PDB file of C-alpha atoms in Angstrom:
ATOM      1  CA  UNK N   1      -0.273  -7.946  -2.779  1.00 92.00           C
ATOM      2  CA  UNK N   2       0.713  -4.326  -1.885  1.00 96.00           C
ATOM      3  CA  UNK N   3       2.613  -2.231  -4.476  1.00 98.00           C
ATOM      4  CA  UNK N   4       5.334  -0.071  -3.722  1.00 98.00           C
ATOM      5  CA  UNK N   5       6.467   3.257  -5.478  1.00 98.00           C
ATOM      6  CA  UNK N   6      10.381   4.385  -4.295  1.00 98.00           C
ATOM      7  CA  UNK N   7      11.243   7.717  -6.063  1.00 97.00           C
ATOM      8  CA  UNK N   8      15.096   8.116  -6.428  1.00 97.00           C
ATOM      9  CA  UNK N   9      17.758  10.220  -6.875  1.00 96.00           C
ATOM     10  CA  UNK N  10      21.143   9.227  -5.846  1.00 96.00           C
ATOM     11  CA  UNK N  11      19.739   7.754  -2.809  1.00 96.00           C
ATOM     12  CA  UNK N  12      22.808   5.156  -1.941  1.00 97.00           C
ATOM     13  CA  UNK N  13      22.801   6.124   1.348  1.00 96.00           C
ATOM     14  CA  UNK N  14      19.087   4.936   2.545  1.00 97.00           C
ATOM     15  CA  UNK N  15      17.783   3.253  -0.195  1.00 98.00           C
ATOM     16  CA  UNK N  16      18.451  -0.655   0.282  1.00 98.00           C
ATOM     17  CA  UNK N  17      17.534  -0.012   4.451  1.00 98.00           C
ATOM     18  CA  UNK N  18      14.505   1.138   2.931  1.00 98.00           C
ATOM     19  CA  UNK N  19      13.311  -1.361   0.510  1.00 98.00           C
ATOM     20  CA  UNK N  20      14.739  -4.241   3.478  1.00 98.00           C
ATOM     21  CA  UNK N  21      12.423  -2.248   5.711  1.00 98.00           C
ATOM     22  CA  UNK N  22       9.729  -3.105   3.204  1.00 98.00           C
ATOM     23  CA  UNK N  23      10.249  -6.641   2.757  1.00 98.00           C
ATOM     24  CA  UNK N  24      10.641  -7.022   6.670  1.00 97.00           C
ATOM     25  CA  UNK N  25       7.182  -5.693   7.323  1.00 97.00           C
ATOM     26  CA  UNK N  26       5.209  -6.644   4.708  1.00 96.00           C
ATOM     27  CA  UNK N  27       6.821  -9.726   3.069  1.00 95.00           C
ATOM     28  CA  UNK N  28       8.206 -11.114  -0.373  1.00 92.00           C
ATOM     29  CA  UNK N  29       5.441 -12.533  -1.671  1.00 92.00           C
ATOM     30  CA  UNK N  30       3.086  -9.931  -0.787  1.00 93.00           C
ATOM     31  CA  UNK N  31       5.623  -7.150  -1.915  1.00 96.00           C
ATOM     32  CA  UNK N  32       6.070  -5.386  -5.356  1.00 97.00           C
ATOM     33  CA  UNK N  33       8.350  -3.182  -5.508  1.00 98.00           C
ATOM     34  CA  UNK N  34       9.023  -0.422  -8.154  1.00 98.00           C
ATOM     35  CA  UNK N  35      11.762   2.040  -8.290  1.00 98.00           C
ATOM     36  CA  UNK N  36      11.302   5.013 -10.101  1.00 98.00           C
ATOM     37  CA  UNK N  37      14.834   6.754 -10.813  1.00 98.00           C
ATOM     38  CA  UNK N  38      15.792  10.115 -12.033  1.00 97.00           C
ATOM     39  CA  UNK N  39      19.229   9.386 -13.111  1.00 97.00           C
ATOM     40  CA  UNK N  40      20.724   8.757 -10.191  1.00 97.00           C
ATOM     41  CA  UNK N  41      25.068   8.897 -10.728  1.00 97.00           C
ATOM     42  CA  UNK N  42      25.656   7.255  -7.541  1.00 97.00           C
ATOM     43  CA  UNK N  43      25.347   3.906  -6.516  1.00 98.00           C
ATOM     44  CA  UNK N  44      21.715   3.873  -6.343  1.00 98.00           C
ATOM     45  CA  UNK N  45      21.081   1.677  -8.676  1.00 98.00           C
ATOM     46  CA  UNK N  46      23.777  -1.020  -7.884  1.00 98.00           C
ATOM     47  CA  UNK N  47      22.367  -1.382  -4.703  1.00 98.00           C
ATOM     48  CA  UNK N  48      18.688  -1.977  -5.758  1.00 98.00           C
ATOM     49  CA  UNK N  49      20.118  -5.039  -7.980  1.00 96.00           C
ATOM     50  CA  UNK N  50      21.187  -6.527  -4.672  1.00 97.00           C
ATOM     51  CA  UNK N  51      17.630  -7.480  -4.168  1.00 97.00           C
ATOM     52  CA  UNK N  52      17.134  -9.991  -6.510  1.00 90.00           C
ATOM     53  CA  UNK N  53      14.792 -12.376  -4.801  1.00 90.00           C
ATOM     54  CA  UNK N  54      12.045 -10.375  -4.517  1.00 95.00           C
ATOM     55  CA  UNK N  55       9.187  -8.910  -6.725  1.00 95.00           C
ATOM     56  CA  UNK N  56      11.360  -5.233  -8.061  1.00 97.00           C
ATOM     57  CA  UNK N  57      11.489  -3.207 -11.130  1.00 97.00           C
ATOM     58  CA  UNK N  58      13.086   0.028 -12.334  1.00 98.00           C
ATOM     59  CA  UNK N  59      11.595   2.605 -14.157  1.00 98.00           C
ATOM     60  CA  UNK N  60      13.345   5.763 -15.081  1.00 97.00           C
ATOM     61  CA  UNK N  61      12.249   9.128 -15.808  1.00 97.00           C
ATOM     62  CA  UNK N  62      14.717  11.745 -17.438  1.00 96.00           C
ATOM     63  CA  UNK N  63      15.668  14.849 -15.364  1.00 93.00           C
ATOM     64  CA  UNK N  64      14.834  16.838 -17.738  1.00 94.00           C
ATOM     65  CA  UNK N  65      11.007  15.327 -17.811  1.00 95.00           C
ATOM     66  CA  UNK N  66      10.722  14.766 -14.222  1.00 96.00           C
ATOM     67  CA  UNK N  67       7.551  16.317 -12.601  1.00 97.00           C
ATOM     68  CA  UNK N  68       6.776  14.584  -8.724  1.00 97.00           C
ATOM     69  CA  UNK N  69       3.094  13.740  -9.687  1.00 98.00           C
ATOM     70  CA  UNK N  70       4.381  12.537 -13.461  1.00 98.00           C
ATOM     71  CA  UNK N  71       6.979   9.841 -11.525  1.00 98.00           C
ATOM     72  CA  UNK N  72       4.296   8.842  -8.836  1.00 98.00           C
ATOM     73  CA  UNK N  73       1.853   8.039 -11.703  1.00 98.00           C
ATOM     74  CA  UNK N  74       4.327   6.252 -13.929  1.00 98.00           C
ATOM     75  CA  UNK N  75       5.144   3.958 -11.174  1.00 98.00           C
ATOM     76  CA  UNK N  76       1.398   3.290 -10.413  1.00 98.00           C
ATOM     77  CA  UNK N  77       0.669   2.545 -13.507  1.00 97.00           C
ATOM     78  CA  UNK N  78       2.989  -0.460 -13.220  1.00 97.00           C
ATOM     79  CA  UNK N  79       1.544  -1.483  -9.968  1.00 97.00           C
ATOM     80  CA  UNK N  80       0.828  -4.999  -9.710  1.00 94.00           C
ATOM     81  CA  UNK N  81      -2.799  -6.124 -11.170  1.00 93.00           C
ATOM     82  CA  UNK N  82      -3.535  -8.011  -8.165  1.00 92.00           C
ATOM     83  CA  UNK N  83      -3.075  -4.573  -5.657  1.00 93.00           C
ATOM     84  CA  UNK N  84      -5.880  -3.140  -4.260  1.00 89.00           C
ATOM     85  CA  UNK N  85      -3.589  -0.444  -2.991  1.00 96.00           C
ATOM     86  CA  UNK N  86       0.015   1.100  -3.591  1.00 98.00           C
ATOM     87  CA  UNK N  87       2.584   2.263  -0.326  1.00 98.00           C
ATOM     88  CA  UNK N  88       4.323   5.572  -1.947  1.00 98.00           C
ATOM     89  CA  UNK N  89       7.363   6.137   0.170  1.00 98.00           C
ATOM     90  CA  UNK N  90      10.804   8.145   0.382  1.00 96.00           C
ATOM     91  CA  UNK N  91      13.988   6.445  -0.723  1.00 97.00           C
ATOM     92  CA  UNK N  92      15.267   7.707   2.535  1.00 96.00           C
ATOM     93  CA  UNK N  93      12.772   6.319   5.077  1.00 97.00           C
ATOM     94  CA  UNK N  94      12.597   3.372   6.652  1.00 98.00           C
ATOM     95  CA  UNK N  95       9.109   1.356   7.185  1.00 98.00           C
ATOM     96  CA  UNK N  96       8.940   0.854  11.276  1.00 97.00           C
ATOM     97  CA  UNK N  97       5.601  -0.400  12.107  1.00 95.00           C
ATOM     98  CA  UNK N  98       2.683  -1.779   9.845  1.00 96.00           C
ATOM     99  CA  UNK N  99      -0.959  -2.892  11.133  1.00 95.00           C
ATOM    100  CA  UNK N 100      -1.860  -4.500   8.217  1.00 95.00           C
ATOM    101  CA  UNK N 101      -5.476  -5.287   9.098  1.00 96.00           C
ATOM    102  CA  UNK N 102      -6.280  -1.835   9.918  1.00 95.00           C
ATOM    103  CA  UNK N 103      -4.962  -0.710   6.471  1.00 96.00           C
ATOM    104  CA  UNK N 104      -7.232  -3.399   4.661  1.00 96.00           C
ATOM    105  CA  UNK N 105     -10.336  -2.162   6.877  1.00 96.00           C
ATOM    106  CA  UNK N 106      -9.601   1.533   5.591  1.00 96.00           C
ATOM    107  CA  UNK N 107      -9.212   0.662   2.164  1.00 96.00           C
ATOM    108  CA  UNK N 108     -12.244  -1.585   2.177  1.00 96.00           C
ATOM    109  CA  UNK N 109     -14.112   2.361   2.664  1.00 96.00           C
ATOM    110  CA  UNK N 110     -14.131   2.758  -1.129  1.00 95.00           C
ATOM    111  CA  UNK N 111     -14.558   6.588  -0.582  1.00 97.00           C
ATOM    112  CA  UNK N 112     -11.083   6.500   1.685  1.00 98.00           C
ATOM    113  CA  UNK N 113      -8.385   7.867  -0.899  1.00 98.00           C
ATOM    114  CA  UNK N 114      -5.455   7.221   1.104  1.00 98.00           C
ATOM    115  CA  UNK N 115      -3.682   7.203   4.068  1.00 98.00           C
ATOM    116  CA  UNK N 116      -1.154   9.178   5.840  1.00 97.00           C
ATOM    117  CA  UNK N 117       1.260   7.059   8.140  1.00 97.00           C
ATOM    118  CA  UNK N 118       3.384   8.354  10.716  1.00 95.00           C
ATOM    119  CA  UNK N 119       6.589   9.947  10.169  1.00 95.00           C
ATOM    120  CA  UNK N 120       9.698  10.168  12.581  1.00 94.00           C
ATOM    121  CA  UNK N 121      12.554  12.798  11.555  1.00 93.00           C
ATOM    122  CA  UNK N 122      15.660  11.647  12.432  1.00 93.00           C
ATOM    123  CA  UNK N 123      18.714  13.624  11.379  1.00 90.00           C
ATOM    124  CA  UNK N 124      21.883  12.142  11.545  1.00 89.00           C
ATOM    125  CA  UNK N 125      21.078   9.396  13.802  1.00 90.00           C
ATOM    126  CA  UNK N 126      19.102  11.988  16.379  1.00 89.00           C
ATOM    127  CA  UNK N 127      15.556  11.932  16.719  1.00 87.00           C
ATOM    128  CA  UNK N 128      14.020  15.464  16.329  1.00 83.00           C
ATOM    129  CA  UNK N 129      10.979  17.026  17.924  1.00 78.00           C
ATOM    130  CA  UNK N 130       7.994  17.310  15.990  1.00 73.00           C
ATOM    131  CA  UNK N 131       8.363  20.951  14.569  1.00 76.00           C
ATOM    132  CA  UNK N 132       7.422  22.182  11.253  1.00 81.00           C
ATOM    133  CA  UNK N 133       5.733  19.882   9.037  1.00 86.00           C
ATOM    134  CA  UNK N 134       6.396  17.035  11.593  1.00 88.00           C
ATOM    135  CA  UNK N 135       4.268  18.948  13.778  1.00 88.00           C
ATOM    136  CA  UNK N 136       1.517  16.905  11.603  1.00 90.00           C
ATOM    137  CA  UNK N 137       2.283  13.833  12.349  1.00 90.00           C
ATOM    138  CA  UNK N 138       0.995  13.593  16.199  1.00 80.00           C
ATOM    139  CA  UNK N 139       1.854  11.270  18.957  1.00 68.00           C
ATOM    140  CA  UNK N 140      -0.827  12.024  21.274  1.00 66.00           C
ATOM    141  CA  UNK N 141      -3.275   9.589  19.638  1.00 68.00           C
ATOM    142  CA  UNK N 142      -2.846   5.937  18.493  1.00 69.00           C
ATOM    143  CA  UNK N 143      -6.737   6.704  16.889  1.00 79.00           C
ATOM    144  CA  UNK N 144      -6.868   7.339  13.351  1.00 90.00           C
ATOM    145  CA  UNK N 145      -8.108  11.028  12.369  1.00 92.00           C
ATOM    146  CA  UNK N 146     -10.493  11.502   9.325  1.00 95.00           C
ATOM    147  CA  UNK N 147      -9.202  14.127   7.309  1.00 95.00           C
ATOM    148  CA  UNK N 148      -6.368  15.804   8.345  1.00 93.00           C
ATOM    149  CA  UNK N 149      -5.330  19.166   8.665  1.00 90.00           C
ATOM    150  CA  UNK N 150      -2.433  20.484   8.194  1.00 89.00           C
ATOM    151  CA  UNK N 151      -0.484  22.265  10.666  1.00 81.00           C
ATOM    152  CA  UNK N 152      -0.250  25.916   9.368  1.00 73.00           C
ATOM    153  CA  UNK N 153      -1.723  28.965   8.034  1.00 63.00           C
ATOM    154  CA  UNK N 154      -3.645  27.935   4.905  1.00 68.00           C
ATOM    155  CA  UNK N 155      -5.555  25.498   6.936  1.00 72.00           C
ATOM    156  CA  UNK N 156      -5.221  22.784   3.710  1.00 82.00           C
ATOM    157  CA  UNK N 157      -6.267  19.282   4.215  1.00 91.00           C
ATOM    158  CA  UNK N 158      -2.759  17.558   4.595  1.00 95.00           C
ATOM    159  CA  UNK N 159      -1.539  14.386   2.842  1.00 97.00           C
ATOM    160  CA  UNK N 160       2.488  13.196   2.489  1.00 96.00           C
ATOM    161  CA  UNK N 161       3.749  11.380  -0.192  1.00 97.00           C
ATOM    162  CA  UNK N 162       6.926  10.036   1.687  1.00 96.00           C
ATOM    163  CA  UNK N 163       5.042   7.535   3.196  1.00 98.00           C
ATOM    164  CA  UNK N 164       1.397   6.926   2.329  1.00 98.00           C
ATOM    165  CA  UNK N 165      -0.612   4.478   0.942  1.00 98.00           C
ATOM    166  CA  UNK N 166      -3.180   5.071  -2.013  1.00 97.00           C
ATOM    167  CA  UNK N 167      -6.538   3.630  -3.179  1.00 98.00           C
ATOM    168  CA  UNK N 168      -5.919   2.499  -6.729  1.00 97.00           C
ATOM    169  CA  UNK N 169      -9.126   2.546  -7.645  1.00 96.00           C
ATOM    170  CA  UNK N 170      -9.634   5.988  -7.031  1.00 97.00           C
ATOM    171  CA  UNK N 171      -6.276   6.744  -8.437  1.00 98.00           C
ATOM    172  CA  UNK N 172      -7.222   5.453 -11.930  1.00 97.00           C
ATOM    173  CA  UNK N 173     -10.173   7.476 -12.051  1.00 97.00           C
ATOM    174  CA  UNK N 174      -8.308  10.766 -10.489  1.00 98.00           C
ATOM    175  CA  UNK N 175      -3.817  10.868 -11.335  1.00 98.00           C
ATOM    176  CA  UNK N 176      -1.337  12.867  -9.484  1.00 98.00           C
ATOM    177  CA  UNK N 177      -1.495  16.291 -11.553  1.00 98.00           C
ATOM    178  CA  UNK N 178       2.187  16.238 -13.752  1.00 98.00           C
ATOM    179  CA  UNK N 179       2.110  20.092 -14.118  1.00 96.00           C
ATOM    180  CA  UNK N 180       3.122  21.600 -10.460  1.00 96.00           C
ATOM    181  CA  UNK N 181       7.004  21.024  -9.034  1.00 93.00           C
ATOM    182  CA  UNK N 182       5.814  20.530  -5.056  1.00 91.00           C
ATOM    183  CA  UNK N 183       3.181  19.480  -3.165  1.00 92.00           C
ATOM    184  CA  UNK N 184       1.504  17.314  -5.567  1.00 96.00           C
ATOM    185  CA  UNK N 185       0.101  15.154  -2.519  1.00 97.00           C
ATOM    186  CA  UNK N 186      -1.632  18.195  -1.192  1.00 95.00           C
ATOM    187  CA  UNK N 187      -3.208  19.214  -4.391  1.00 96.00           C
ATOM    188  CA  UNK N 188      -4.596  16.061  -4.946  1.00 97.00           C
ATOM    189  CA  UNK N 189      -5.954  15.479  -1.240  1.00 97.00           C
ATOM    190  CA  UNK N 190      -7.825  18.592  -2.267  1.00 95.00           C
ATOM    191  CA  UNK N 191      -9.185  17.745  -5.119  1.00 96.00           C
ATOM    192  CA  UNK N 192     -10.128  14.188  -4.008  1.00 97.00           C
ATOM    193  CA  UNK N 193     -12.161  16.092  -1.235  1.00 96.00           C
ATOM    194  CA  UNK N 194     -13.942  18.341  -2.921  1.00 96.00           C
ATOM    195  CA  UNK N 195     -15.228  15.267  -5.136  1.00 98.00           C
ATOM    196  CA  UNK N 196     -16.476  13.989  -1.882  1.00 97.00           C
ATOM    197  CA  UNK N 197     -13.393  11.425  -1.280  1.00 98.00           C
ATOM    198  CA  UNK N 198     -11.541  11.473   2.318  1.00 98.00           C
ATOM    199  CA  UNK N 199      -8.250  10.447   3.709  1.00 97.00           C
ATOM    200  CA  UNK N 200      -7.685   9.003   7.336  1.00 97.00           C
ATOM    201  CA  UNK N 201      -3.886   9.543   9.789  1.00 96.00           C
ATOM    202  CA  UNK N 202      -3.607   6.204  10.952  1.00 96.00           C
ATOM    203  CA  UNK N 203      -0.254   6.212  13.324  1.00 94.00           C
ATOM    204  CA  UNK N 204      -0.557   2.880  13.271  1.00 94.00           C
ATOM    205  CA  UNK N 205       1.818   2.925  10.195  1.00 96.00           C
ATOM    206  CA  UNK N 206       5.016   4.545  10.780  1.00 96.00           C
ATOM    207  CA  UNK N 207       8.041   5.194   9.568  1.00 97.00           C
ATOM    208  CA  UNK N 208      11.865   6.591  10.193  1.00 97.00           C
ATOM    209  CA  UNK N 209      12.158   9.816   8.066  1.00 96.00           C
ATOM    210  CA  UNK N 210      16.096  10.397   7.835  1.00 95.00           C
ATOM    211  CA  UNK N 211      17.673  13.499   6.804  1.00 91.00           C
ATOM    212  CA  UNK N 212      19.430  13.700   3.224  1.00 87.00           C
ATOM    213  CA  UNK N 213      21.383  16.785   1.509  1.00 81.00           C
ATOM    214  CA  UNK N 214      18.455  17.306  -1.124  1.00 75.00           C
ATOM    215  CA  UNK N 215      15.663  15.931   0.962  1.00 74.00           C
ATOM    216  CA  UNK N 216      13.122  18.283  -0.037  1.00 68.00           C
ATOM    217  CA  UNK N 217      10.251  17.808   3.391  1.00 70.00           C
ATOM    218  CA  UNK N 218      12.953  19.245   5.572  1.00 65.00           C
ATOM    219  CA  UNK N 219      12.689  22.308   7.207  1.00 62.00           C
ATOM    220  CA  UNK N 220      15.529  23.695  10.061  1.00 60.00           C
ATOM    221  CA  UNK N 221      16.341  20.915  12.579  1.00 61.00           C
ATOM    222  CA  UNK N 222      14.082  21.405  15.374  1.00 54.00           C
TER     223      UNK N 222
END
């Protein structure tokens, strides 16, 4: 059993392709699925109910509460019992390849953390080149890379919370902070570093990263 966190707001547009994406890769059974909404006033949530024959819930958090690291640990706090790990992705991306035992071998390293998966930015139906934060997400290796950095000048270990997977175990000991507005996933690769933790880029996992109005990881259109 894999859990699944799905931040929303007023993601109509991509959300059922991406929980279908889910259920296509990884299966029913071996699928729960939470949805963690900011009070979305589209159709959001009308088209999550369309998925009634599979393992879903939604959660909400108030906009006026809503903190990225505060949603991502509500929602793994309601991870299944039986998952040894949880997949935190966008609302707007689209799961497009999954090794499944090479995910299982990672997390079986109970000092791995998490791990980054691919992401492809696609705007409007166009596939992009890899600039700005894609830039991280390299296709010149099919190897996984221990402890990725990122691509700029701060030279911070890099971690992305629109499609990653996390070690619950070391999750329960060590939550997403609630008090910053960005980057929570970077903060907390940090800090699970310095504690002696790592993380591993496994391309192996990827994913279709589409472009939305308030889609917060995009920068310019390359």
């Amino acid at each position: 059993m894999i859990s699944f966190i799905v931040r929303t707001k007023n993601e109509e547009r991509w959300v059922g392709h991406c929980i279908q994406s889910i259920l296509n890769n990884f299966g029913r059974e071996e699928s729960d699925i939470i949805i963690i909404d900011n009070e979305s006033t589209d159709e959001t949530l009308q088209t999550v109910k369309m998925f009634k024959d599979c393992n879903l819930k939604v959660l909400t958090i108030p906009k006026m509460e809503y903190m990225p690291g505060k949603a991502l640990n509500m929602g793994l706090l309601s991870a299944n019992k039986d998952s040894k790990y949880a997949c935190i992705t966008s609302a707007h991306c689209q799961i497009k390849d999954t090794d499944i035992e090479s995910l299982n071998n990672h997390m079986s390293d109970k000092n791995c953390f998490g791990i980054i998966g691919r992401q492809i930015p696609v705007y409007k139906g166009k596939k992009l080149k890899s600039k700005y934060v894609w830039e991280n997400f390299s296709t010149q290796t099919v190897e996984p890379i221990k402890n990725l950095i990122e691509n700029d000048r701060e030279n911070m270990l890099f971690f992305h919370n629109a499609f990653s997977f996390i070690n619950l175990d070391v999750w329960r000991d060590h939550k997403f902070c609630e008090k910053i507005s960005g980057k929570e996933d970077r903060e907390w690769a940090s800090r699970m570093n310095k504690l002696g933790f790592h993380s591993i880029y496994d391309p192996s996992q990827s994913c279709i990263h589409h472009w939305t109005h308030n889609c917060a990881t995009w920068s310019g259109l390359g």
